[in-house]
């Protein structure tokens, strides 16, 4: 592969965007081990630098790509979030810190993705970065379970033992926390598995299958039960978009059989990770019922707040900046619940309809593609997003790095699908 197929000749803004992807995967673990530096702010710094460089470097025709309903939806959501600053129930600092992940990141990342990622080689590099980084997280998770923890990891576990030590067993968290780790492993593991079906050299196929297996094992040892449902949804959407009835029937049968074994047998109960995964299918599970009770109580409270309690009134920022508010005492768990509390039923409905529209529009774009190899790659991205959308009901997933940047750039890539299809073939994943 000559000169890594042009990585050294990439435009600066493209290198910056891929560096941002790497940074979003790693800044959490760096922040855990190196104290005193606000590494989270580095995301905004990199976004601004990449945007400035892109403004000066990109051609006029590149910016035509933002003439897309995807960009306009993100702009509308950002505007709604800006207006939320007038919500009297939340503090300014709470709003300022929450709008970053809720609205600023999707707006800027989608815009940059639309302008910068526009050919098949860009798509392949995107896959290579996210799969390798996620697999590194899997390896680190295996190290945590079987070898031990780094100093920063021990400190994290001491502060989060209630959620990461269940029945004395470690919920592996790797670079992030167990919820994000498990959901991401299911997400990227599925992508790697789907890519292994693209025609390519044998060693690359074997590498992708190994990465998929490591990521799925990472999902298992995370103890994140919601990731199971995300994986099932991703598989279903992927099979449906494959247009292969035989594969759909066989894959559906295998998936249903797996769930039946989990639900109605005790096979593997001696293994803690399998036992915990099995509890995801138990409607009487105590933690599940705690969430249902929380949502029931919140439904009564939110009847008087159709536009929500304001950004940053719940979750981490709620405890930090709005601790005098009732909503700050509610454990959101679900990102759906968090949005509902912050934006009210009106804002949540808008957001959810946007997500369904993006999912449907992307599926439609992929369905009509003629390049079968490219279509399979894009199917892995949109099916992965469908899984993340499901996972976000049980945990804060889609708004947390690195899942956020993977999803937002996936949207942008699929929105550019018609133009990407016309570009020359890449041999990176072939």
Tab-separated table of N, CA and C in Angstrom, residues 92-157:
chain	number	residue	atom	x	y	z
A	92	UNK	N	-27.419	29.702	34.014
A	92	UNK	CA	-26.681	29.960	32.779
A	92	UNK	C	-25.508	28.988	32.622
A	93	UNK	N	-24.791	28.725	33.719
A	93	UNK	CA	-23.639	27.824	33.639
A	93	UNK	C	-24.078	26.402	33.302
A	94	UNK	N	-25.226	25.993	33.843
A	94	UNK	CA	-25.750	24.676	33.501
A	94	UNK	C	-26.062	24.590	32.020
A	95	UNK	N	-26.727	25.617	31.486
A	95	UNK	CA	-27.056	25.674	30.048
A	95	UNK	C	-25.779	25.671	29.214
A	96	UNK	N	-24.793	26.483	29.591
A	96	UNK	CA	-23.570	26.628	28.817
A	96	UNK	C	-22.803	25.313	28.724
A	97	UNK	N	-22.740	24.576	29.802
A	97	UNK	CA	-22.001	23.312	29.794
A	97	UNK	C	-22.769	22.196	29.093
A	98	UNK	N	-24.086	22.219	29.181
A	98	UNK	CA	-24.882	21.146	28.575
A	98	UNK	C	-25.032	21.304	27.078
A	99	UNK	N	-25.093	22.540	26.584
A	99	UNK	CA	-25.331	22.758	25.155
A	99	UNK	C	-24.172	22.232	24.314
A	100	UNK	N	-23.015	22.083	24.903
A	100	UNK	CA	-21.854	21.587	24.162
A	100	UNK	C	-22.142	20.207	23.571
A	101	UNK	N	-22.499	19.260	24.426
A	101	UNK	CA	-22.716	17.901	23.943
A	101	UNK	C	-24.082	17.718	23.296
A	102	UNK	N	-25.061	18.492	23.751
A	102	UNK	CA	-26.434	18.307	23.276
A	102	UNK	C	-26.667	18.885	21.889
A	103	UNK	N	-26.042	20.016	21.593
A	103	UNK	CA	-26.362	20.696	20.332
A	103	UNK	C	-25.153	21.205	19.552
A	104	UNK	N	-24.110	21.698	20.251
A	104	UNK	CA	-22.963	22.272	19.538
A	104	UNK	C	-22.178	21.206	18.792
A	105	UNK	N	-21.869	20.102	19.454
A	105	UNK	CA	-21.095	19.048	18.804
A	105	UNK	C	-21.791	18.491	17.558
A	106	UNK	N	-23.083	18.112	17.640
A	106	UNK	CA	-23.707	17.594	16.416
A	106	UNK	C	-23.743	18.613	15.289
A	107	UNK	N	-23.960	19.876	15.619
A	107	UNK	CA	-24.022	20.919	14.588
A	107	UNK	C	-22.685	21.056	13.870
A	108	UNK	N	-21.599	21.227	14.636
A	108	UNK	CA	-20.288	21.447	14.030
A	108	UNK	C	-19.732	20.184	13.377
A	109	UNK	N	-19.923	19.034	14.009
A	109	UNK	CA	-19.365	17.795	13.453
A	109	UNK	C	-20.073	17.370	12.177
A	110	UNK	N	-21.378	17.552	12.130
A	110	UNK	CA	-22.112	17.253	10.903
A	110	UNK	C	-21.668	18.194	9.785
A	111	UNK	N	-21.529	19.485	10.102
A	111	UNK	CA	-21.106	20.448	9.094
A	111	UNK	C	-19.713	20.105	8.554
A	112	UNK	N	-18.776	19.828	9.445
A	112	UNK	CA	-17.419	19.496	9.012
A	112	UNK	C	-17.395	18.180	8.239
A	113	UNK	N	-18.173	17.207	8.682
A	113	UNK	CA	-18.237	15.930	7.977
A	113	UNK	C	-18.768	16.092	6.564
A	114	UNK	N	-19.798	16.914	6.399
A	114	UNK	CA	-20.376	17.143	5.075
A	114	UNK	C	-19.371	17.788	4.123
A	115	UNK	N	-18.557	18.686	4.654
A	115	UNK	CA	-17.607	19.432	3.815
A	115	UNK	C	-16.344	18.621	3.533
A	116	UNK	N	-15.880	17.850	4.503
A	116	UNK	CA	-14.550	17.234	4.424
A	116	UNK	C	-14.577	15.786	3.922
A	117	UNK	N	-15.530	14.991	4.379
A	117	UNK	CA	-15.542	13.550	4.053
A	117	UNK	C	-16.373	13.322	2.791
A	118	UNK	N	-15.703	13.146	1.662
A	118	UNK	CA	-16.436	13.182	0.391
A	118	UNK	C	-15.966	12.151	-0.622
A	119	UNK	N	-15.133	11.181	-0.208
A	119	UNK	CA	-14.755	10.131	-1.153
A	119	UNK	C	-14.591	8.796	-0.425
A	120	UNK	N	-14.395	7.733	-1.193
A	120	UNK	CA	-14.355	6.385	-0.636
A	120	UNK	C	-13.139	6.162	0.252
A	121	UNK	N	-12.037	6.825	-0.063
A	121	UNK	CA	-10.848	6.681	0.773
A	121	UNK	C	-11.082	7.294	2.154
A	122	UNK	N	-11.776	8.444	2.199
A	122	UNK	CA	-12.108	9.056	3.488
A	122	UNK	C	-12.945	8.101	4.335
A	123	UNK	N	-13.903	7.460	3.694
A	123	UNK	CA	-14.768	6.509	4.403
A	123	UNK	C	-13.948	5.363	4.986
A	124	UNK	N	-13.028	4.832	4.194
A	124	UNK	CA	-12.214	3.712	4.676
A	124	UNK	C	-11.317	4.123	5.835
A	125	UNK	N	-10.739	5.310	5.751
A	125	UNK	CA	-9.910	5.773	6.867
A	125	UNK	C	-10.748	5.950	8.126
A	126	UNK	N	-11.959	6.427	7.968
A	126	UNK	CA	-12.870	6.573	9.110
A	126	UNK	C	-13.091	5.220	9.779
A	127	UNK	N	-13.370	4.200	8.966
A	127	UNK	CA	-13.555	2.852	9.507
A	127	UNK	C	-12.302	2.363	10.225
A	128	UNK	N	-11.156	2.559	9.600
A	128	UNK	CA	-9.891	2.066	10.185
A	128	UNK	C	-9.642	2.694	11.549
A	129	UNK	N	-9.828	3.997	11.654
A	129	UNK	CA	-9.577	4.684	12.924
A	129	UNK	C	-10.518	4.204	14.023
A	130	UNK	N	-11.824	4.169	13.740
A	130	UNK	CA	-12.764	3.837	14.811
A	130	UNK	C	-12.666	2.370	15.219
A	131	UNK	N	-12.374	1.486	14.277
A	131	UNK	CA	-12.274	0.060	14.621
A	131	UNK	C	-11.017	-0.210	15.438
A	132	UNK	N	-9.889	0.370	15.032
A	132	UNK	CA	-8.650	0.151	15.779
A	132	UNK	C	-8.740	0.746	17.176
A	133	UNK	N	-9.276	1.953	17.283
A	133	UNK	CA	-9.384	2.607	18.593
A	133	UNK	C	-10.335	1.851	19.514
A	134	UNK	N	-11.464	1.401	18.973
A	134	UNK	CA	-12.412	0.647	19.788
A	134	UNK	C	-11.817	-0.695	20.227
A	135	UNK	N	-11.044	-1.318	19.341
A	135	UNK	CA	-10.416	-2.585	19.684
A	135	UNK	C	-9.346	-2.396	20.757
A	136	UNK	N	-8.634	-1.277	20.707
A	136	UNK	CA	-7.685	-0.956	21.780
A	136	UNK	C	-8.407	-0.832	23.117
A	137	UNK	N	-9.603	-0.234	23.075
A	137	UNK	CA	-10.403	-0.123	24.295
A	137	UNK	C	-10.812	-1.513	24.786
A	138	UNK	N	-11.114	-2.419	23.850
A	138	UNK	CA	-11.455	-3.797	24.224
A	138	UNK	C	-10.285	-4.469	24.932
A	139	UNK	N	-9.104	-4.308	24.360
A	139	UNK	CA	-7.902	-4.916	24.937
A	139	UNK	C	-7.638	-4.354	26.332
A	140	UNK	N	-7.835	-3.045	26.480
A	140	UNK	CA	-7.652	-2.439	27.802
A	140	UNK	C	-8.695	-2.972	28.782
A	141	UNK	N	-9.922	-3.183	28.303
A	141	UNK	CA	-10.953	-3.753	29.160
A	141	UNK	C	-10.616	-5.155	29.605
A	142	UNK	N	-10.074	-5.947	28.703
A	142	UNK	CA	-9.655	-7.312	29.052
A	142	UNK	C	-8.536	-7.263	30.093
A	143	UNK	N	-7.654	-6.284	29.916
A	143	UNK	CA	-6.576	-6.084	30.902
A	143	UNK	C	-7.156	-5.758	32.274
A	144	UNK	N	-8.184	-4.892	32.317
A	144	UNK	CA	-8.805	-4.530	33.594
A	144	UNK	C	-9.383	-5.755	34.291
A	145	UNK	N	-10.019	-6.629	33.519
A	145	UNK	CA	-10.692	-7.785	34.099
A	145	UNK	C	-9.718	-8.867	34.548
A	146	UNK	N	-8.700	-9.126	33.746
A	146	UNK	CA	-7.848	-10.292	33.991
A	146	UNK	C	-6.482	-9.957	34.587
A	147	UNK	N	-6.045	-8.698	34.493
A	147	UNK	CA	-4.724	-8.336	35.020
A	147	UNK	C	-4.831	-7.336	36.162
A	148	UNK	N	-5.594	-6.257	35.942
A	148	UNK	CA	-5.728	-5.256	36.991
A	148	UNK	C	-5.918	-3.863	36.432
A	149	UNK	N	-6.000	-2.888	37.335
A	149	UNK	CA	-6.319	-1.515	36.967
A	149	UNK	C	-5.108	-0.600	37.092
A	150	UNK	N	-5.062	0.412	36.214
A	150	UNK	CA	-4.078	1.478	36.350
A	150	UNK	C	-4.494	2.371	37.517
A	151	UNK	N	-3.580	3.217	38.017
A	151	UNK	CA	-3.920	4.089	39.158
A	151	UNK	C	-5.172	4.943	38.931
A	152	UNK	N	-5.274	5.563	37.760
A	152	UNK	CA	-6.447	6.384	37.474
A	152	UNK	C	-7.716	5.553	37.418
A	153	UNK	N	-7.601	4.325	36.941
A	153	UNK	CA	-8.756	3.427	36.878
A	153	UNK	C	-9.204	3.017	38.280
A	154	UNK	N	-8.244	2.801	39.163
A	154	UNK	CA	-8.585	2.463	40.548
A	154	UNK	C	-9.328	3.610	41.223
A	155	UNK	N	-8.874	4.829	40.947
A	155	UNK	CA	-9.534	6.001	41.524
A	155	UNK	C	-10.953	6.138	40.977
A	156	UNK	N	-11.113	5.909	39.670
A	156	UNK	CA	-12.435	5.979	39.047
A	156	UNK	C	-13.366	4.944	39.679
A	157	UNK	N	-12.860	3.728	39.876
A	157	UNK	CA	-13.677	2.656	40.443
A	157	UNK	C	-14.069	2.970	41.882
